[in-house]
mmCIF file of C-alpha atoms in Angstrom:
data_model
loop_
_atom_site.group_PDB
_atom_site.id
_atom_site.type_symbol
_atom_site.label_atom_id
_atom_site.label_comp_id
_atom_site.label_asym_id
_atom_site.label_seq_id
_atom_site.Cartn_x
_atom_site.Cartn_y
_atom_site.Cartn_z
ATOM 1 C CA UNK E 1 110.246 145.630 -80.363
ATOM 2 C CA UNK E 2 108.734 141.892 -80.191
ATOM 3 C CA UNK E 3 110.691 138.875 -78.918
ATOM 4 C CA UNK E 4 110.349 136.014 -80.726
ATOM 5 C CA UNK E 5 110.534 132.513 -80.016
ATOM 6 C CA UNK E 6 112.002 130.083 -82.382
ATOM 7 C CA UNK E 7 112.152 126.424 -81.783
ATOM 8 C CA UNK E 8 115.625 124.621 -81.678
ATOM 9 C CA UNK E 9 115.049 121.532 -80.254
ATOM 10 C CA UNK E 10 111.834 120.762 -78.722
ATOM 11 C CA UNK E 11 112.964 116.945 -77.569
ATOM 12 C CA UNK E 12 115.984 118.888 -75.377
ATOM 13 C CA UNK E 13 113.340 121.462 -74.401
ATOM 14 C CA UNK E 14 116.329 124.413 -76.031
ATOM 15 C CA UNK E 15 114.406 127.423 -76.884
ATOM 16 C CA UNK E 16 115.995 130.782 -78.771
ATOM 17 C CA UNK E 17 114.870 134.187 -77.561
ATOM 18 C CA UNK E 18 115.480 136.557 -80.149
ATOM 19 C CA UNK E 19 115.189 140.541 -80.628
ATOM 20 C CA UNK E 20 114.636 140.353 -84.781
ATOM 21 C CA UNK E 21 112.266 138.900 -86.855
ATOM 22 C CA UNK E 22 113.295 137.316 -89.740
ATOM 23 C CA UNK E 23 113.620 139.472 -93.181
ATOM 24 C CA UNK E 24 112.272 135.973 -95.508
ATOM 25 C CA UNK E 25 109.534 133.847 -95.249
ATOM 26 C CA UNK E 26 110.500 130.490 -94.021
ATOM 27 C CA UNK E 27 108.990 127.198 -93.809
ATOM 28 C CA UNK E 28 108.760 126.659 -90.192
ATOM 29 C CA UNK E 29 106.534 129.172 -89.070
ATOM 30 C CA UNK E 30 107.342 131.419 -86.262
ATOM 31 C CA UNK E 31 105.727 131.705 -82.541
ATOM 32 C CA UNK E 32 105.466 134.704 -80.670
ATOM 33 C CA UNK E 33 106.154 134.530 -77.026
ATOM 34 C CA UNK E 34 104.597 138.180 -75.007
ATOM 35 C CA UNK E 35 107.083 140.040 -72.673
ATOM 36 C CA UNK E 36 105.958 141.698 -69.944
ATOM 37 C CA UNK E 37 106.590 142.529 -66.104
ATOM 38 C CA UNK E 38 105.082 140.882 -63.180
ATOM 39 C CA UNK E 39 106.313 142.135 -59.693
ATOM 40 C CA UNK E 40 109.649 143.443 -60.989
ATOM 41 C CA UNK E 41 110.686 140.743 -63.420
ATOM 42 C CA UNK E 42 110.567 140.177 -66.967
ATOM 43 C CA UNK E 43 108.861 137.714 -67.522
ATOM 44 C CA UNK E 44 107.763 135.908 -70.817
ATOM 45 C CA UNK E 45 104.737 133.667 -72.215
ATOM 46 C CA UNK E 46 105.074 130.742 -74.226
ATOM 47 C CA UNK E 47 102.206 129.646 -76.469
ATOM 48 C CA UNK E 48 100.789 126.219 -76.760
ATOM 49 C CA UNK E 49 103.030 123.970 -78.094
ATOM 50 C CA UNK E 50 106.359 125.491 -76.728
ATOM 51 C CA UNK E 51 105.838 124.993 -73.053
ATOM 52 C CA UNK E 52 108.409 123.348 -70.818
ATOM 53 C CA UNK E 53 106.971 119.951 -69.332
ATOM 54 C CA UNK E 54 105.104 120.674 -65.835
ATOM 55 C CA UNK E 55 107.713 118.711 -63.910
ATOM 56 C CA UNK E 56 110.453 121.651 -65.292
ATOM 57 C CA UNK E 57 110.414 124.165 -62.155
ATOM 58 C CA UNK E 58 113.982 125.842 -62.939
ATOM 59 C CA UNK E 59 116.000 126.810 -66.562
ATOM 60 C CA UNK E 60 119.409 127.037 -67.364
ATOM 61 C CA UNK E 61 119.508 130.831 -69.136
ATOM 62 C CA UNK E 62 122.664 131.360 -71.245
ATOM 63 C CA UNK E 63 123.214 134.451 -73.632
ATOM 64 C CA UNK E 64 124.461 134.080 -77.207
ATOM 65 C CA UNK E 65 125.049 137.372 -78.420
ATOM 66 C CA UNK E 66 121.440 138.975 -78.452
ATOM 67 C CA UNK E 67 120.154 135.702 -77.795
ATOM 68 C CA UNK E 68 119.017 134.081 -74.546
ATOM 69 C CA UNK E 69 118.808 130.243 -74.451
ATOM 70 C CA UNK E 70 116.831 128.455 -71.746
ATOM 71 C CA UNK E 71 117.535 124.610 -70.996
ATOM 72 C CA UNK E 72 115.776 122.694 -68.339
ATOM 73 C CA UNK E 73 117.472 122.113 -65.426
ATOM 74 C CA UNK E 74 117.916 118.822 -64.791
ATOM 75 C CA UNK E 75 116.354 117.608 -61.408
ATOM 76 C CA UNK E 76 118.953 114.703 -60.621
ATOM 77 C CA UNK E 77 122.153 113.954 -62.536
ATOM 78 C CA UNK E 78 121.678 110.441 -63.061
ATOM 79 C CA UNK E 79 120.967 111.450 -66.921
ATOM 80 C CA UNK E 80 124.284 113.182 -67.291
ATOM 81 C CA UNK E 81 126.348 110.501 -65.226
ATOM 82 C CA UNK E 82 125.016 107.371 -67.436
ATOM 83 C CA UNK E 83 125.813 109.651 -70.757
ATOM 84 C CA UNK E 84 129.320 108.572 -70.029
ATOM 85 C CA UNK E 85 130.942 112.174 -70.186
ATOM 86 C CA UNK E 86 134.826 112.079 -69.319
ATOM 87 C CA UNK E 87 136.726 115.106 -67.698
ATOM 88 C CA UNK E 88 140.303 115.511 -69.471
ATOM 89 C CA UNK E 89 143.282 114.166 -67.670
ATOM 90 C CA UNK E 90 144.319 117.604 -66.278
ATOM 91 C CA UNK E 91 141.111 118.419 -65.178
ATOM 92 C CA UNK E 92 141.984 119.231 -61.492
ATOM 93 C CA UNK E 93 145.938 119.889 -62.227
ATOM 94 C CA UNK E 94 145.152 123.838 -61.665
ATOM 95 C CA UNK E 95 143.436 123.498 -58.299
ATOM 96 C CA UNK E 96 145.344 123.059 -55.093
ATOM 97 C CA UNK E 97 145.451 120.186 -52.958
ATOM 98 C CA UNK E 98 145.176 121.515 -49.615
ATOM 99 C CA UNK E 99 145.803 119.172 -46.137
ATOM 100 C CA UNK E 100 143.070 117.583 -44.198
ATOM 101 C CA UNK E 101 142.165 119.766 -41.454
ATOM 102 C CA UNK E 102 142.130 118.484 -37.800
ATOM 103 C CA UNK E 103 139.140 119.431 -35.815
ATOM 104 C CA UNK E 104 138.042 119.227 -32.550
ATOM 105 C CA UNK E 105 135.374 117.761 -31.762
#
């Protein structure tokens, strides 16, 4: 069984890991990434043209059914902060409020 890679965004750096290939020819041709082991992990190879930017040292992995997405981890958060994302109102309803502990010093 071959693993292949299929682009879905190359600007967010989002790649699809997949365990079928696809039954029709499409438009968009395909890239195959090689799986193999390298001191006991799996590891896999991206060709040319898929490669996460040098300055990526860590991925986000998430599974989607049979498929594994990896997403650069971001290495600050200033990105995500200035995008202006909002938390609902009850965000932190559910978790307790606990006292502020005295300590000795």
């Amino acid at each position: 069984m071959k693993i292949c890679l299929r682009e879905k965004s190359f600007a967010e750096g989002v790649f699809i890991l997949e365990d079928d290939m696809p039954k029709k020819h499409t438009t968009n041709p395909l890239l195959i990434a090689r799986v193999g082991w390298s001191n006991g992990s799996q590891t896999v190879v991206l060709p040319p043209g898929c490669r996460f930017a040098d300055s990526v040292r860590e991925v986000f992995i998430r599974r989607e059914g049979e498929r594994l997405v990896l997403t650069p981890r971001p290495t600050d958060w200033s990105g995500f902060f200035a995008s202006g994302v909002k938390t609902s109102a009850d965000f932190m309803a559910l978790h307790e409020r606990l006292p502020i502990q005295e300590r000795v010093v």
